[in-house]
CSV table of C-alpha atoms in Angstrom, one decimal:
chain,number,residue,atom,x,y,z
A,1,GLU,CA,-0.2,-0.5,0.2
A,2,ALA,CA,0.9,3.7,-0.8
A,3,ASP,CA,2.4,6.0,2.1
A,4,ILE,CA,2.8,8.7,-0.5
A,5,TYR,CA,0.0,10.0,-2.9
A,6,GLN,CA,0.3,12.2,-5.8
A,7,THR,CA,-2.9,13.9,-7.6
A,8,PRO,CA,-3.6,13.6,-10.3
A,9,ARG,CA,-2.9,10.5,-11.8
A,10,TYR,CA,-3.3,12.0,-14.9
A,11,LEU,CA,-3.9,15.7,-16.4
A,12,VAL,CA,-4.6,17.3,-19.9
A,13,ILE,CA,-4.8,21.0,-20.1
A,14,GLY,CA,-3.8,24.2,-22.6
A,15,THR,CA,-0.9,25.6,-22.8
A,16,GLY,CA,-0.8,28.9,-20.9
A,17,LYS,CA,-2.4,27.5,-17.3
A,18,LYS,CA,-1.4,27.4,-13.7
A,19,ILE,CA,-1.5,24.0,-12.6
A,20,THR,CA,-0.2,22.3,-9.1
A,21,LEU,CA,0.6,19.2,-9.0
A,22,GLU,CA,0.3,17.9,-5.7
A,23,CYS,CA,1.9,15.2,-3.4
A,24,SER,CA,1.0,14.1,0.1
A,25,GLN,CA,3.1,11.1,2.3
A,26,THR,CA,2.1,10.1,5.8
A,27,MET,CA,5.6,8.2,6.8
A,28,GLY,CA,7.0,11.7,8.5
A,29,HIS,CA,10.2,12.0,6.2
A,30,ASP,CA,11.3,15.1,6.5
A,31,LYS,CA,13.1,14.8,2.9
A,32,MET,CA,11.8,15.2,-0.4
A,33,TYR,CA,12.3,15.3,-3.9
A,34,TRP,CA,10.5,16.2,-7.2
A,35,TYR,CA,11.6,14.7,-10.5
A,36,GLN,CA,10.6,14.4,-14.1
A,37,GLN,CA,11.0,11.4,-16.2
A,38,ASP,CA,10.3,10.7,-20.0
A,39,PRO,CA,9.7,7.4,-21.1
A,40,GLY,CA,12.8,5.5,-21.0
A,41,MET,CA,15.4,8.5,-20.0
A,42,GLU,CA,16.6,9.3,-16.9
A,43,LEU,CA,14.8,10.9,-13.7
A,44,HIS,CA,15.3,14.1,-13.6
A,45,LEU,CA,15.4,15.8,-9.9
A,46,ILE,CA,12.9,19.1,-10.1
A,47,HIS,CA,13.3,20.2,-6.2
A,48,TYR,CA,13.9,19.0,-2.9
A,49,SER,CA,13.4,20.1,0.5
A,50,TYR,CA,15.2,18.7,3.3
A,51,GLY,CA,12.3,20.1,6.3
A,52,VAL,CA,9.3,22.4,6.6
A,53,ASN,CA,10.4,26.1,5.0
A,54,SER,CA,13.5,24.4,3.0
A,55,THR,CA,13.6,24.3,-0.9
A,56,GLU,CA,16.2,23.5,-2.8
A,57,LYS,CA,16.5,23.6,-6.6
A,58,GLY,CA,17.3,20.7,-8.9
A,59,ASP,CA,18.4,20.9,-12.5
A,60,LEU,CA,15.8,21.2,-14.4
A,61,SER,CA,14.1,24.1,-11.7
A,62,SER,CA,13.6,27.2,-13.7
A,63,GLU,CA,9.8,26.6,-14.7
A,64,SER,CA,8.7,25.8,-11.6
A,65,THR,CA,8.0,26.6,-7.8
A,66,VAL,CA,7.6,24.4,-4.9
A,67,SER,CA,6.2,24.8,-1.1
A,68,ARG,CA,6.7,23.4,2.2
A,69,ILE,CA,4.7,24.5,4.8
A,70,ARG,CA,4.4,21.1,6.3
A,71,THR,CA,6.1,18.0,6.9
A,72,GLU,CA,3.6,15.5,4.8
A,73,HIS,CA,2.5,17.8,1.9
A,74,PHE,CA,5.1,19.2,-1.2
A,75,PRO,CA,3.4,20.4,-3.7
A,76,LEU,CA,4.7,21.5,-6.8
A,77,THR,CA,3.2,24.2,-9.4
A,78,LEU,CA,3.6,25.1,-12.8
A,79,GLU,CA,3.2,29.3,-13.6
A,80,SER,CA,2.5,28.4,-17.5
A,81,ALA,CA,2.1,24.9,-19.0
A,82,ARG,CA,4.3,24.4,-22.2
A,83,PRO,CA,4.1,21.2,-24.4
A,84,SER,CA,7.7,20.9,-23.5
A,85,HIS,CA,6.7,20.2,-20.1
A,86,THR,CA,4.3,17.1,-21.1
A,87,SER,CA,5.9,14.4,-19.2
A,88,GLN,CA,5.6,12.0,-16.1
A,89,TYR,CA,6.4,13.5,-13.0
A,90,LEU,CA,7.3,11.3,-10.0
A,91,CYS,CA,7.2,12.9,-6.2
A,92,ALA,CA,9.2,10.7,-3.4
A,93,SER,CA,10.3,10.7,0.0
A,94,SER,CA,13.0,9.6,2.0
A,95,GLU,CA,13.7,9.3,5.9
A,96,LYS,CA,17.8,9.5,5.3
A,97,GLU,CA,19.7,9.5,1.8
A,98,ASN,CA,20.6,5.8,1.9
A,99,TYR,CA,17.6,3.9,3.4
A,100,GLY,CA,16.2,4.6,-0.2
A,101,TYR,CA,13.1,6.6,-1.7
A,102,THR,CA,9.7,5.5,-1.5
A,103,PHE,CA,7.9,6.8,-4.9
A,104,GLY,CA,4.4,8.4,-5.4
A,105,SER,CA,3.0,6.6,-8.3
A,106,GLY,CA,3.3,10.1,-10.2
A,107,THR,CA,1.1,12.5,-12.4
A,108,ARG,CA,1.4,11.8,-16.5
A,109,LEU,CA,0.9,15.0,-17.9
A,110,THR,CA,0.0,16.2,-20.8
A,111,VAL,CA,-0.2,19.9,-22.3
A,112,VAL,CA,-1.9,20.6,-25.8
B,1,GLY,CA,30.9,15.2,-15.0
B,2,GLN,CA,28.9,12.4,-13.7
B,3,ASN,CA,27.9,9.7,-15.3
B,4,ILE,CA,26.4,6.6,-14.8
B,5,ASP,CA,25.9,3.6,-17.9
B,6,GLN,CA,23.8,0.8,-18.2
B,7,PRO,CA,22.4,-1.4,-21.6
B,8,THR,CA,19.7,0.1,-23.0
B,9,GLU,CA,18.3,-3.1,-23.2
B,10,MET,CA,18.7,-6.9,-22.9
B,11,THR,CA,16.2,-10.0,-23.5
B,12,ALA,CA,16.6,-13.3,-21.6
B,13,THR,CA,14.7,-16.3,-21.1
B,14,GLU,CA,11.7,-17.2,-18.0
B,15,GLY,CA,13.7,-19.6,-15.7
B,16,ALA,CA,17.5,-18.2,-16.5
B,17,ILE,CA,19.9,-16.0,-14.7
B,18,VAL,CA,20.3,-12.6,-16.4
B,19,GLN,CA,23.2,-10.1,-14.9
B,20,ILE,CA,22.8,-5.8,-15.7
B,21,ASN,CA,25.7,-4.2,-15.3
B,22,CYS,CA,26.3,-0.5,-14.2
B,23,THR,CA,29.2,1.4,-14.4
B,24,TYR,CA,29.4,4.9,-12.7
B,25,GLN,CA,31.7,8.2,-12.0
B,26,THR,CA,30.5,10.5,-9.5
B,27,SER,CA,31.9,13.1,-7.6
B,28,GLY,CA,32.2,11.3,-4.5
B,29,PHE,CA,30.2,8.0,-3.5
B,30,ASN,CA,27.8,7.1,-0.5
B,31,GLY,CA,26.0,4.3,-2.0
B,32,LEU,CA,24.2,2.5,-4.8
B,33,PHE,CA,20.9,1.7,-5.2
B,34,TRP,CA,19.1,-0.8,-7.6
B,35,TYR,CA,15.2,0.7,-8.5
B,36,GLN,CA,12.6,-2.4,-10.5
B,37,GLN,CA,10.2,0.2,-12.8
B,38,HIS,CA,7.3,-0.9,-14.4
B,39,ALA,CA,6.2,0.2,-17.3
B,40,GLY,CA,4.0,3.6,-16.3
B,41,GLU,CA,5.0,2.8,-13.0
B,42,ALA,CA,6.6,4.2,-10.1
B,43,PRO,CA,10.7,3.0,-9.2
B,44,THR,CA,10.6,0.6,-6.1
B,45,PHE,CA,13.5,-0.1,-4.3
B,46,LEU,CA,15.3,-3.2,-4.6
B,47,SER,CA,19.2,-2.9,-2.8
B,48,TYR,CA,21.6,-0.8,-1.5
B,49,ASN,CA,25.3,-2.0,-1.5
B,50,VAL,CA,27.9,1.1,0.3
B,51,LEU,CA,31.0,-2.0,0.7
B,52,ASP,CA,32.0,-3.8,-1.8
B,53,GLY,CA,30.8,-7.2,-2.3
B,54,LEU,CA,27.2,-9.6,-3.2
B,55,GLU,CA,24.2,-8.5,-1.3
B,56,GLU,CA,21.7,-11.5,-1.4
B,57,LYS,CA,18.2,-11.1,-1.1
B,58,GLY,CA,15.8,-13.7,-2.6
B,59,ARG,CA,15.9,-14.4,-6.0
B,60,PHE,CA,17.7,-11.1,-6.7
B,61,SER,CA,21.4,-9.9,-5.2
B,62,SER,CA,23.7,-6.6,-6.4
B,63,PHE,CA,27.3,-6.7,-6.1
B,64,LEU,CA,29.3,-3.5,-5.8
B,65,SER,CA,33.0,-2.7,-6.6
B,66,ARG,CA,34.1,1.0,-5.2
B,67,SER,CA,37.6,0.9,-6.9
B,68,LYS,CA,36.3,-0.6,-10.2
B,69,GLY,CA,32.7,1.5,-10.4
B,70,TYR,CA,31.2,-1.1,-11.5
B,71,SER,CA,27.8,-2.6,-10.1
B,72,TYR,CA,25.6,-5.8,-11.2
B,73,LEU,CA,22.1,-7.0,-10.2
B,74,LEU,CA,22.1,-10.7,-10.8
B,75,LEU,CA,18.5,-11.8,-11.4
B,76,LYS,CA,18.0,-15.7,-11.0
B,77,GLU,CA,15.0,-17.7,-11.4
B,78,LEU,CA,13.2,-15.3,-14.2
B,79,GLN,CA,9.5,-14.5,-14.3
B,80,MET,CA,7.6,-12.6,-16.5
B,81,LYS,CA,7.0,-10.3,-14.3
B,82,ASP,CA,10.2,-9.7,-14.1
B,83,SER,CA,10.0,-7.8,-17.2
B,84,ALA,CA,10.7,-4.1,-15.8
B,85,SER,CA,13.2,-1.5,-16.2
B,86,TYR,CA,16.4,-1.5,-13.8
B,87,LEU,CA,17.5,1.8,-12.7
B,88,CYS,CA,21.0,2.0,-10.9
B,89,ALA,CA,21.6,5.2,-8.7
B,90,VAL,CA,24.8,6.5,-7.2
B,91,LEU,CA,24.8,8.8,-3.9
B,92,ASP,CA,27.3,11.1,-4.4
B,93,SER,CA,29.3,13.3,-2.1
B,94,ASN,CA,26.4,15.8,-1.8
B,95,TYR,CA,24.0,13.2,-0.5
B,96,GLN,CA,22.6,13.3,-3.7
B,97,LEU,CA,20.9,11.1,-6.5
B,98,ILE,CA,22.2,10.8,-9.7
B,99,TRP,CA,20.3,8.1,-11.5
B,100,GLY,CA,21.0,6.1,-15.0
B,101,ALA,CA,18.5,6.0,-17.9
B,102,GLY,CA,17.9,2.2,-16.8
B,103,THR,CA,17.8,-1.0,-18.7
B,104,LYS,CA,14.7,-2.2,-20.1
B,105,LEU,CA,14.4,-6.0,-19.5
B,106,ILE,CA,12.0,-8.6,-21.8
B,107,ILE,CA,11.8,-11.7,-20.6
B,108,LYS,CA,10.7,-14.3,-22.8
B,109,PRO,CA,8.9,-17.7,-22.5
């Protein structure tokens, strides 16, 4: 059973729309991550957080923002969606880096 | 730069054994992970190696040689459900995970 939840599971939106992808975990993990993954490609880190009010940018962060107001919640916002944002977005959390990450089921985003 | 190499695709037969290799060049090393990812799903944790040697966990084993920058994942008694991508990832000196592109494993009856 999943202890980290992402919504929506699938989303199709128009270019220029603002969207927020939700991620929540019930494990009390301080560390949370957002990744973007295209089919057959490696995961690219977008943003990460090591605790409440702590957020850092990853490799692909320039077109999105995150917030961490509560330990369990780590939403990702795209201010103006573009077709190049079409991808799968994966949220993950960990207690410690060497304990491994637990991933959510992902949000598959299509921008038309 | 940091780099992780693994074969793009491998094919094996049900009931057989397959070895998936991973070589890495990273700034520092704090451990290596293997994850399994079925198509359209999220990755799930398989193993973590930080010391040299072989770690066995049921049908799956993972090996690490830090001096060679090399790891492999060994899958025994292959089952059709093992068809998936296998991702190698290294924890670098900043405790950031560097991911390989994954090896797609196709199991044939």
